[in-house]
CSV table of C-alpha atoms in Angstrom, one decimal:
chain,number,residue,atom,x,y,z
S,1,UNK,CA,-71.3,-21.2,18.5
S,2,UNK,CA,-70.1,-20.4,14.9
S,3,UNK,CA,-72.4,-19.3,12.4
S,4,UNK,CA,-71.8,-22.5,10.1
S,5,UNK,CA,-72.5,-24.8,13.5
S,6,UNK,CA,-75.6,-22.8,14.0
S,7,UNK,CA,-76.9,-23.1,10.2
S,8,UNK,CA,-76.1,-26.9,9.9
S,9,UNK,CA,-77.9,-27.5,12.8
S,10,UNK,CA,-81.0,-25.4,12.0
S,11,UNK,CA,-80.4,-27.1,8.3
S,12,UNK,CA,-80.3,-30.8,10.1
S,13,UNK,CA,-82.9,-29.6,12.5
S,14,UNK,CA,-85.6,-28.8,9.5
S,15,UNK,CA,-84.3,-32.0,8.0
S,16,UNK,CA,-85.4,-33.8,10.9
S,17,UNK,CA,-88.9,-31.9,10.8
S,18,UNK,CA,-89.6,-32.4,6.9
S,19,UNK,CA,-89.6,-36.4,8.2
S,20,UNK,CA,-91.2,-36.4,10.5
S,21,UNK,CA,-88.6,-37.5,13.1
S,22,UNK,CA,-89.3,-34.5,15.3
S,23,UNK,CA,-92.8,-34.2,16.7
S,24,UNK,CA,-91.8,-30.7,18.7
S,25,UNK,CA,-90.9,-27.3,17.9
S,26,UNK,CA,-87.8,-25.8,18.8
S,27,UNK,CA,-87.2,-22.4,19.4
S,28,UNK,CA,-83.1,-21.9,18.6
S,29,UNK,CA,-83.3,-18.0,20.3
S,30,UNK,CA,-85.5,-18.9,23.4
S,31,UNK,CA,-84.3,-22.7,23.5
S,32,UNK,CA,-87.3,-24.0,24.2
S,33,UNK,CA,-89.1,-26.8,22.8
S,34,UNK,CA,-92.8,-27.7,22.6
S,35,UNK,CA,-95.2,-29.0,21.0
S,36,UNK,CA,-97.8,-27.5,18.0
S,37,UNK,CA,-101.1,-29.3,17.1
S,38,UNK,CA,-99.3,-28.7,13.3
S,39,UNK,CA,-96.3,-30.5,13.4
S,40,UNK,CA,-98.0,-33.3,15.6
S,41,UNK,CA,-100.3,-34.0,12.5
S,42,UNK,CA,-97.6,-33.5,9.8
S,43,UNK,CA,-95.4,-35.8,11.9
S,44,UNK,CA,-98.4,-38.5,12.0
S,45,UNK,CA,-99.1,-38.3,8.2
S,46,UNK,CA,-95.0,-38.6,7.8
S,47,UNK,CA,-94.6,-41.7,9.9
S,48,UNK,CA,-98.1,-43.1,8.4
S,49,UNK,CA,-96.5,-42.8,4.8
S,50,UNK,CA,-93.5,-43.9,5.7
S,51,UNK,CA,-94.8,-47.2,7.2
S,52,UNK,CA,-97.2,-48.1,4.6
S,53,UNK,CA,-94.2,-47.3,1.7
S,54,UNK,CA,-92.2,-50.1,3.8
S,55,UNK,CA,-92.7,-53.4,2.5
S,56,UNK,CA,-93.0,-51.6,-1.3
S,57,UNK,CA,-89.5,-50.3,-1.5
S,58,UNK,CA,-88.4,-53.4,0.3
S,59,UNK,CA,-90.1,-55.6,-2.2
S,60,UNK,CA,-89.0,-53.8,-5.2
S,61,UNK,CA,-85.0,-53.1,-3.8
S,62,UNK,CA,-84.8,-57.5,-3.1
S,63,UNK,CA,-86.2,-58.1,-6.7
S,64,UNK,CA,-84.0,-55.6,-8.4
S,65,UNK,CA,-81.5,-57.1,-6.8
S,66,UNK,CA,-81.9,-61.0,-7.8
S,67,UNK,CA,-82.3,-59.9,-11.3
S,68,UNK,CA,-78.3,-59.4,-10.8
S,69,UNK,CA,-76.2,-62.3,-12.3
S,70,UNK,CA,-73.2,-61.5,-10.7
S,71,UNK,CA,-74.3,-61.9,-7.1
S,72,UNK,CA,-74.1,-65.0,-5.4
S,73,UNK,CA,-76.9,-66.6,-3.6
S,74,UNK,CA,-75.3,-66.3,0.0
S,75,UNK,CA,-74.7,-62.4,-1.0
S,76,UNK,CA,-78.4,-62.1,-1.5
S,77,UNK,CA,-79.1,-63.5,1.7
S,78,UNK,CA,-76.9,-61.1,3.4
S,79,UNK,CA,-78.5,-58.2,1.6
S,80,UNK,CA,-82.2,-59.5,2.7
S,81,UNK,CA,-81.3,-59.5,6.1
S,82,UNK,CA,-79.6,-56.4,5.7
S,83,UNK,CA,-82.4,-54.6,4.3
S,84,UNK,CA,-85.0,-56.4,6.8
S,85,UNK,CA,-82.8,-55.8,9.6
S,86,UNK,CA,-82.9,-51.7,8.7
S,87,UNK,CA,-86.2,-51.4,7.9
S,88,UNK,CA,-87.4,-53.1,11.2
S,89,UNK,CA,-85.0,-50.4,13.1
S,90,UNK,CA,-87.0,-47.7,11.3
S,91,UNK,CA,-90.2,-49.1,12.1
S,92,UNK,CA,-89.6,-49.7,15.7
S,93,UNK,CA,-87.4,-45.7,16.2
S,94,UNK,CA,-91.2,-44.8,14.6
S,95,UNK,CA,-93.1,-46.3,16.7
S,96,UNK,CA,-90.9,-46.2,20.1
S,97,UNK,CA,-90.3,-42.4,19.6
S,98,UNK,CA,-94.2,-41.4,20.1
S,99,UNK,CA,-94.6,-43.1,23.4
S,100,UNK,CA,-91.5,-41.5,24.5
S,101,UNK,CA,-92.2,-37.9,22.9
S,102,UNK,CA,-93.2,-36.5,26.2
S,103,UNK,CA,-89.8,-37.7,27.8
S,104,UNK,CA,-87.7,-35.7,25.1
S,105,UNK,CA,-89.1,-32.8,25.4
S,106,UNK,CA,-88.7,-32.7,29.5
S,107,UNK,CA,-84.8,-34.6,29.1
S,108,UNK,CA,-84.0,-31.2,26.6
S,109,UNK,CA,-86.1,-28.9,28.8
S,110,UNK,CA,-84.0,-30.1,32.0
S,111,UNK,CA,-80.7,-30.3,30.3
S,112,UNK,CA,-81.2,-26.6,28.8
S,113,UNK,CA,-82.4,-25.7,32.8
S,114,UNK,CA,-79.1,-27.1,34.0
S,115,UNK,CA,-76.4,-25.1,31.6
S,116,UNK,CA,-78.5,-21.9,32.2
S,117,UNK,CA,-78.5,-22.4,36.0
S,118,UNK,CA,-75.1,-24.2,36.3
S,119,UNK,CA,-73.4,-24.2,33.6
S,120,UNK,CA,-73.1,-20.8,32.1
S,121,UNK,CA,-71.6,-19.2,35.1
S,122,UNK,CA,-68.0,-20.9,33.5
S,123,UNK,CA,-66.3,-20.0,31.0
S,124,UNK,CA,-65.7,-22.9,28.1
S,125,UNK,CA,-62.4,-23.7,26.9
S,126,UNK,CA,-62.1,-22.6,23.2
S,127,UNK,CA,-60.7,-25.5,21.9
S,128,UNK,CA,-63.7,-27.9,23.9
S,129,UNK,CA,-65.5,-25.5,22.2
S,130,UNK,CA,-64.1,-25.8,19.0
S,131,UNK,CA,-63.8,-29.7,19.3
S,132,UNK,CA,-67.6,-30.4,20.1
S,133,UNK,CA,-69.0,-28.2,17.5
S,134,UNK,CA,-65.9,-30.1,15.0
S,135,UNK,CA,-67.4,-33.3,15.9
S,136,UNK,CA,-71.2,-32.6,15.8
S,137,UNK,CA,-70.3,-31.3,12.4
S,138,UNK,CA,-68.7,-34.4,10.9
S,139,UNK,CA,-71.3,-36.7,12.3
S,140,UNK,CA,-73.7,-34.4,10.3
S,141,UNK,CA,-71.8,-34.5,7.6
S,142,UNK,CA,-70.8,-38.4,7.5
S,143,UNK,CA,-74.2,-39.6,7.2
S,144,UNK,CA,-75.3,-37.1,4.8
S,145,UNK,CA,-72.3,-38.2,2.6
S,146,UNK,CA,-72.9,-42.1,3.5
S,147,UNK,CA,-76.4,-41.8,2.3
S,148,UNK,CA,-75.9,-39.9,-0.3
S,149,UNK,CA,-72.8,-42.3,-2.1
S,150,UNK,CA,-75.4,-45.4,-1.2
S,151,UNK,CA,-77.7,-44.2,-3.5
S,152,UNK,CA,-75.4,-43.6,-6.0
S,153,UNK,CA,-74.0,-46.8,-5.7
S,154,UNK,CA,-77.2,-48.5,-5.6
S,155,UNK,CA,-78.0,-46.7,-9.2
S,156,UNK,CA,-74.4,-47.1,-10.7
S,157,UNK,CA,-74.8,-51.0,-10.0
S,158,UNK,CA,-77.8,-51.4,-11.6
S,159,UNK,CA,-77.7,-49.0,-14.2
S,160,UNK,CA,-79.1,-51.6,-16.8
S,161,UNK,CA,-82.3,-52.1,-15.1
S,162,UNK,CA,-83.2,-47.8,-13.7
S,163,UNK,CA,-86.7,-46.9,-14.2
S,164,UNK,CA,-89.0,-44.7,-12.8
S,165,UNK,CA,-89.9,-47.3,-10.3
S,166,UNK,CA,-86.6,-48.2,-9.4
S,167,UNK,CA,-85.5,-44.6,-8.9
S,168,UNK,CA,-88.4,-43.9,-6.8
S,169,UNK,CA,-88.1,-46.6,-4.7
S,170,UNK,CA,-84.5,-46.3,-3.9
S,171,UNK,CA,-85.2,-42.5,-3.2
S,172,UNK,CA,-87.7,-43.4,-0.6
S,173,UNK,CA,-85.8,-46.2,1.0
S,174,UNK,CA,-82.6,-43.6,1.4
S,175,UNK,CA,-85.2,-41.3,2.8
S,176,UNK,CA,-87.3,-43.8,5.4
S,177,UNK,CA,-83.6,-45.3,6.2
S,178,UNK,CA,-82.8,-41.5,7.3
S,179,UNK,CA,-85.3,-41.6,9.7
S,180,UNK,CA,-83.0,-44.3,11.7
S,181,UNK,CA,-79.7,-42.5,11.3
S,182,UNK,CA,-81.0,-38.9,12.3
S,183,UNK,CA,-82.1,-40.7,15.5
S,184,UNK,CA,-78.5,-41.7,15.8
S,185,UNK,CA,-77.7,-37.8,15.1
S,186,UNK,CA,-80.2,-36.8,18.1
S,187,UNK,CA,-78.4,-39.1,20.5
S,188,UNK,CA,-74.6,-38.4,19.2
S,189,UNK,CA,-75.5,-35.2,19.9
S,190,UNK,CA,-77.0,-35.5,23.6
S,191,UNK,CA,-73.9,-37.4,24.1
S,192,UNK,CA,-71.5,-34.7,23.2
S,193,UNK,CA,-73.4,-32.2,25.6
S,194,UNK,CA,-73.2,-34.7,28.5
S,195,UNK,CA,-69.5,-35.3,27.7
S,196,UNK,CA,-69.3,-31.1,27.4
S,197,UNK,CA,-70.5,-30.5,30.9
S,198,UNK,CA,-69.1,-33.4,32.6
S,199,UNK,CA,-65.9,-32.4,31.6
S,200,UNK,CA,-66.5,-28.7,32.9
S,201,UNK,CA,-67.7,-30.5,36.0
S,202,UNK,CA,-64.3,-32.3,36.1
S,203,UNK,CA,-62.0,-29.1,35.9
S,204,UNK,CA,-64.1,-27.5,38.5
S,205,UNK,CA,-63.6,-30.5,40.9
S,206,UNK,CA,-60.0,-30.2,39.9
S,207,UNK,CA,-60.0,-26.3,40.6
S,208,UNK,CA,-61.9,-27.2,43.9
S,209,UNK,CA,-58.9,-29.6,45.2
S,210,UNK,CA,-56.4,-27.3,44.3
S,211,UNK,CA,-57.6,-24.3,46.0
S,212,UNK,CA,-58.2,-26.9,49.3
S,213,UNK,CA,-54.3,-27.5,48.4
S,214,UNK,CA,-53.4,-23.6,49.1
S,215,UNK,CA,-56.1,-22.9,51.5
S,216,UNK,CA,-54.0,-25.6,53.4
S,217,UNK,CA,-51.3,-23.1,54.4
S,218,UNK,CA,-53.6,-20.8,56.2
S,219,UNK,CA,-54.4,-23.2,58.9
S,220,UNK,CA,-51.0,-23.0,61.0
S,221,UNK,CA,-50.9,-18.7,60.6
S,222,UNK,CA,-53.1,-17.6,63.6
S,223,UNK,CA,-53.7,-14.8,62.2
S,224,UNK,CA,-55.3,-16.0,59.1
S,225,UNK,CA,-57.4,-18.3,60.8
S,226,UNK,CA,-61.0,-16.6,60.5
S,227,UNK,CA,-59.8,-16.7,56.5
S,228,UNK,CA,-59.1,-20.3,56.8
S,229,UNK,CA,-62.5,-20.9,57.7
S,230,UNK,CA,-64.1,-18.6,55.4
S,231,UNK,CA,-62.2,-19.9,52.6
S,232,UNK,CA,-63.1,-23.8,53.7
S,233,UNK,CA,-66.9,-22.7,54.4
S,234,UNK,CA,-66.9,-21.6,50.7
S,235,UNK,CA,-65.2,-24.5,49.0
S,236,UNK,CA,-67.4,-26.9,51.3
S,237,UNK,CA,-70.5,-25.1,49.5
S,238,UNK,CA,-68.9,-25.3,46.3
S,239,UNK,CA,-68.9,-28.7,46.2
S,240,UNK,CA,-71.9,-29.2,47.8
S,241,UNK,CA,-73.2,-27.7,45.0
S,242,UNK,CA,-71.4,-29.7,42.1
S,243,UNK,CA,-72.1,-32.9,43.7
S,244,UNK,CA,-75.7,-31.5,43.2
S,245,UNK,CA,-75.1,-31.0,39.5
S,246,UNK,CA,-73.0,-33.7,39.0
S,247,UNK,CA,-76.3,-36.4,40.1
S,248,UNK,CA,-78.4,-34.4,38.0
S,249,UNK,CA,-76.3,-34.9,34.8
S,250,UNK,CA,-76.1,-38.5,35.6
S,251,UNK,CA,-80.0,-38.9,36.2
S,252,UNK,CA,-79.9,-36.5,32.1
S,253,UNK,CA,-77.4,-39.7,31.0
S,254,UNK,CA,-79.4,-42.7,32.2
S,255,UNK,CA,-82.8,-41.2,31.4
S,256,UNK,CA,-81.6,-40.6,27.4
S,257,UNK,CA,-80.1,-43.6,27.6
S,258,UNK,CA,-83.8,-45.2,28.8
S,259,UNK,CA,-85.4,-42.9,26.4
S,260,UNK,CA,-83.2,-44.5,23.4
S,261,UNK,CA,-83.0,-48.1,24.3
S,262,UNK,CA,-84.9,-49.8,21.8
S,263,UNK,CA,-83.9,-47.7,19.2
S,264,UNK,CA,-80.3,-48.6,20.5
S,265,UNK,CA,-80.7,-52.4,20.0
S,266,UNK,CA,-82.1,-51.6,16.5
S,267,UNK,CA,-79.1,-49.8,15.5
S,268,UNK,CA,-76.7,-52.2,17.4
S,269,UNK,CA,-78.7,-54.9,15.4
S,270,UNK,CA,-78.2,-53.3,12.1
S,271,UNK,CA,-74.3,-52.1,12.7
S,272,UNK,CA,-74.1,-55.7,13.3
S,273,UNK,CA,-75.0,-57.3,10.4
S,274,UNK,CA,-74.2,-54.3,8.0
S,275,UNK,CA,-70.5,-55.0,8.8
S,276,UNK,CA,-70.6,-58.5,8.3
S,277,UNK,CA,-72.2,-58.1,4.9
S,278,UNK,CA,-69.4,-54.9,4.2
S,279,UNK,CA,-67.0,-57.9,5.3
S,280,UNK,CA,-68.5,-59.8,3.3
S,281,UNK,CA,-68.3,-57.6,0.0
S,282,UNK,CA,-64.9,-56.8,0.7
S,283,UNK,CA,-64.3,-60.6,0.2
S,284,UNK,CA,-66.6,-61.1,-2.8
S,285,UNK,CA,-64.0,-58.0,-4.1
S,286,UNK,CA,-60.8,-59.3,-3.9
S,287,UNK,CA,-61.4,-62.8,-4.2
S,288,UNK,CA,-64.5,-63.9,-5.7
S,289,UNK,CA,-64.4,-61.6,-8.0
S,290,UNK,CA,-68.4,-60.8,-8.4
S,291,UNK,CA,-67.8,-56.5,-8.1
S,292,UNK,CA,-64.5,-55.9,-9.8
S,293,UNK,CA,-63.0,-52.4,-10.6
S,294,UNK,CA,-63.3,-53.5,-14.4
S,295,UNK,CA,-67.1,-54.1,-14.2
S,296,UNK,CA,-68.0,-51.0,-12.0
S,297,UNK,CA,-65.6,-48.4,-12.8
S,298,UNK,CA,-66.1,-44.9,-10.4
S,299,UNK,CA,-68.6,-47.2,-8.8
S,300,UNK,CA,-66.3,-49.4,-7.0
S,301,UNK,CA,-64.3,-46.3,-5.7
S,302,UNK,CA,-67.6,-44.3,-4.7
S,303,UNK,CA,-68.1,-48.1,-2.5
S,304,UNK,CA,-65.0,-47.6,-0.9
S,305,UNK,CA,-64.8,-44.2,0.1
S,306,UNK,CA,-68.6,-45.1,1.5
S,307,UNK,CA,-67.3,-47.6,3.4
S,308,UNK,CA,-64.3,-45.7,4.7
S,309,UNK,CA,-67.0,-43.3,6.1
S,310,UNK,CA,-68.6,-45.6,7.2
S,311,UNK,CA,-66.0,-47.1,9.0
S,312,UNK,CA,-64.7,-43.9,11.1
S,313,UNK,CA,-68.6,-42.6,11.6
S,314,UNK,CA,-69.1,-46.1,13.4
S,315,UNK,CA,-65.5,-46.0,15.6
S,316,UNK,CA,-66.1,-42.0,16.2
S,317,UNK,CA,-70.0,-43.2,17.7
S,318,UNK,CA,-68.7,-46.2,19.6
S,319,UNK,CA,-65.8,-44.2,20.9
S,320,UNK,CA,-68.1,-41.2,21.8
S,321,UNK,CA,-70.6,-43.8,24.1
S,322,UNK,CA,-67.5,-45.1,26.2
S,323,UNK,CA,-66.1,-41.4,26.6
S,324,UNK,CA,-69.6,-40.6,28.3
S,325,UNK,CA,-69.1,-43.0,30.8
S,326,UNK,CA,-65.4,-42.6,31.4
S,327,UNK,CA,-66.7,-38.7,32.1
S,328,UNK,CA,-68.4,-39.8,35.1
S,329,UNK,CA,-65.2,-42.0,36.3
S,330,UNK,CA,-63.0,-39.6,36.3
S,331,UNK,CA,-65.3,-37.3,38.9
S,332,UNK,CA,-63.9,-40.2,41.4
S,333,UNK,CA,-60.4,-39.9,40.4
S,334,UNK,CA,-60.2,-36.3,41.4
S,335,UNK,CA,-61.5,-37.0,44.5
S,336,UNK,CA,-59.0,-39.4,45.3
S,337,UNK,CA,-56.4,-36.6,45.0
S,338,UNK,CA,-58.2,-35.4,48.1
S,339,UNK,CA,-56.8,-38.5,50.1
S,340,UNK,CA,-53.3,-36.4,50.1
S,341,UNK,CA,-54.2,-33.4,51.2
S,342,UNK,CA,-53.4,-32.2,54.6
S,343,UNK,CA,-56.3,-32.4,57.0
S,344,UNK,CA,-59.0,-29.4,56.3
S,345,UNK,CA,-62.1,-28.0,59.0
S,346,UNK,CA,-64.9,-30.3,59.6
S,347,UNK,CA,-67.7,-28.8,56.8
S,348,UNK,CA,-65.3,-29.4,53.7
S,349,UNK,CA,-64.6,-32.6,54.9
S,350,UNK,CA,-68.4,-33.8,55.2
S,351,UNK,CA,-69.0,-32.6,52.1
S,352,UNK,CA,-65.9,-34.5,50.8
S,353,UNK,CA,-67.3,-37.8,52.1
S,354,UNK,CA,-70.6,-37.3,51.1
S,355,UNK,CA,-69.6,-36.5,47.8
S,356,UNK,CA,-67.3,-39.7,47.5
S,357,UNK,CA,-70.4,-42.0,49.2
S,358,UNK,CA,-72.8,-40.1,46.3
S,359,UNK,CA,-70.0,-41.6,43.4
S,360,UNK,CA,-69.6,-45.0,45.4
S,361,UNK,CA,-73.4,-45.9,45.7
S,362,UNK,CA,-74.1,-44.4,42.2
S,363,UNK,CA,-71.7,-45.4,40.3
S,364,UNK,CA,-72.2,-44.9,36.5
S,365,UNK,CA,-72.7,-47.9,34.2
S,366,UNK,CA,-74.6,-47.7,30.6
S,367,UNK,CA,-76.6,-51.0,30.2
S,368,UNK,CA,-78.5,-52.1,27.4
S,369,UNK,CA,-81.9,-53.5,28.0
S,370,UNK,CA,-80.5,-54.3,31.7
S,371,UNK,CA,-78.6,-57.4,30.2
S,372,UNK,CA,-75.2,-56.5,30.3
S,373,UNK,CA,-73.3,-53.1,30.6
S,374,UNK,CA,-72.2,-51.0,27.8
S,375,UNK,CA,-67.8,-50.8,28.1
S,376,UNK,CA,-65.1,-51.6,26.0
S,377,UNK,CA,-65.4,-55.2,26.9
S,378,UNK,CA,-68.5,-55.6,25.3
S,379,UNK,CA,-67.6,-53.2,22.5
S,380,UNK,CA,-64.7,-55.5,22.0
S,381,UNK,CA,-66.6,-58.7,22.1
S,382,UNK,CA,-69.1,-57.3,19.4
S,383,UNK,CA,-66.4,-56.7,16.8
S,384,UNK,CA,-65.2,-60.1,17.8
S,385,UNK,CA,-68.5,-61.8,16.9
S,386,UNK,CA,-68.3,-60.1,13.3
S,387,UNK,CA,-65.5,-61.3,12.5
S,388,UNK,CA,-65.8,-64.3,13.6
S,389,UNK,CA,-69.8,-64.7,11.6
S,390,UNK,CA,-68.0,-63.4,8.8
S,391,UNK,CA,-65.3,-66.0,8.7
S,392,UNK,CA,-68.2,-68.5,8.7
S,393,UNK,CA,-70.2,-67.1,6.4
S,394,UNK,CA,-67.4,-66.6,3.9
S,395,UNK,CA,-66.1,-70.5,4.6
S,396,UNK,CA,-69.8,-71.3,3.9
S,397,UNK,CA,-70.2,-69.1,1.0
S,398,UNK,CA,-66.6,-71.1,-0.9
S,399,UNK,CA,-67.9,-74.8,0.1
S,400,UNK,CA,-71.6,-74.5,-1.0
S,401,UNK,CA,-72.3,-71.2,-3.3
S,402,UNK,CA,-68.5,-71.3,-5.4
């Protein structure tokens, strides 16, 4: 791990600790976690503050706003719910998180057992390694930038009505609002790992069929055949032993994917109607004509390079959730390769088909709430539903509020 990796994430990780979304030390030289009768009270007085400070900085950000002329009525209902719907995420990722404490600390415990055991016998591909500490840095990065260009916004747009009040409130909502996005952080980054070692598992699948492929032409050498067998005796345990690994890491998947749920419907909630109302600002832009470059200035630039982070922060996180599961797919594909080998000794074919009966029977899906599964489809068929509420509420918006 680079230096700047390993200060950003000590930086993010105190961060994380100052509000109170951590309730657990972590030891970044032993990796260990546990937890500290200290940070289990600051964390409580954290989350207390932050709940009670709730319905104050939501009060005072909705009045603020309808002292604005220029906003339409529909675009004040948009920004209600999008301020309720994010403030009831934060509240329920407070809430949720201290039942499942317990079940974080074992799900980092157990995934930290399994690259010490497993894991750090191979040797990781520079650029894999270059490419997840790339991405975990930009995540970082994006929503510390997001937030950070919100609050200026928020201030540059009402510049005509900042007081101490105002300031104070829109401080604590950008911090209470960070409490839901560092979540997001936490689970974009378990993500990554999973995707990390499932592709490690992958190559070593790979590596496993092609050595089968060679050990192949020993079998018709009578002299070699004592080799043969060694050879197919050490593959068979080879495997054996990633198929092992490879339930574990799916058991890891599911359970932080358990661990996360509600908080995932919260954010799914708010992504939702965040980009119908960004939708929906894009249009009061170019055609109503309520923020205009003329009235706002550097303020209407700062919105749009928020929103183009935004934007590729929200496809990078979507994209990062299907490439989990596709991880998990492609342990089947390999095995299929098997299907054209040449016929090898009776223990590396048992472990062969038990391994391809362990991927049939437990196949990996990501569902949410046990509804419907997590895939493209349905990643698909959310974007679709923006758009298409956005249409309406833009066609409603020019017959009744223009």
């Amino acid at each position: 791990m680079y230096r700047i990796t390993y200060w950003l994430l000590y930086g993010h990780y105190c961060y994380s600790l100052a509000l109170g979304t951590l309730r657990f030390r972590y030891d970044f030289n032993s990796n260990k976690a546990h937890i500290t009768p200290f940070i289990t009270y600051y964390s409580a007085v954290m989350n207390v503050l932050a709940l009670t400070t709730l319905p104050w900085t939501y009060y005072t950000a909705v009045c603020t706003f309808l002292k604005n002329e220029r906003v339409s009525r529909l675009g004040l209902y948009v920004f209600i719910a999008t301020k309720t719907l994010r403030l009831l995420a934060v509240a329920l990722v407070i809430v949720y998180n201290w039942q499942r404490r317990r079940d974080i600390l074992k799900f980092i415990r157990d995934i930290n057992h399994l690259r010490c055991v497993y894991f750090a016998r191979f040797p990781l591909p520079f650029e894999w390694q270059r490419r997840f500490e790339i991405k975990i840095i930009k995540n970082m990065l994006s929503g510390i930038l997001f937030d950070a260009l919100r609050l200026i916004i928020v201030l540059g747009v009402h510049k005509n009505q900042v007081n101490v009040t105002f300031i104070i409130s829109n401080v604590l909502f950008s911090l209470i609002s960070n409490i839901l996005y560092l979540n997001m952080n936490h689970y974009y980054f378990a993500m990554r790992t999973i995707i990390l070692f499932g592709n490690v598992l992958n190559r070593q699948l790979a590596d496993i069929i092609k050595s089968a492929k060679s050990v192949t032409r020993l079998r018709d050498h009578q002299r070699c055949r004592k080799q043969f067998k060694a050879r197919c005796l050490t593959l068979s345990r080879e495997l054996d032993e990633l198929a092992l690994v490879h339930v574990q890491l799916q058991s890891l998947a599911l359970r932080i994917n358990d661990i996360l749920k509600w908080q995932g419907v919260g954010v799914l909630l708010n992504v939702f109607i965040l980009n119908i109302s960004l939708i929906h600002t894009i249009y009061s832009v170019l055609w109503v004509g309520e923020f205009t470059i003329s009235q706002y200035g550097w303020v209407s630039v700062l919105m749009g390079i928020a929103y183009l982070v935004y934007t590729v922060d929200m496809v990078d996180f979507f994209v990062t959730i299907l490439e989990h599961v596709r991880v998990f797919h492609k342990s089947s594909i390999h095995l299929e390769l098997h299907a054209n080998l040449p016929q090898m000794n009776k223990e590396f074919e048992r472990s062969v088909e038990s391994f391809q009966l362990q991927l049939s029977t437990n196949e990996y899906q990501m569902s949410l709430l046990g509804l419907f599964n997590f895939n493209s489809e349905c990643v698909f068929s959310m974007f679709a539903s923006v758009v298409a509420n956005s249409i309406l509420i833009i066609q409603f918006d020019y017959q009744y509020f223009q």
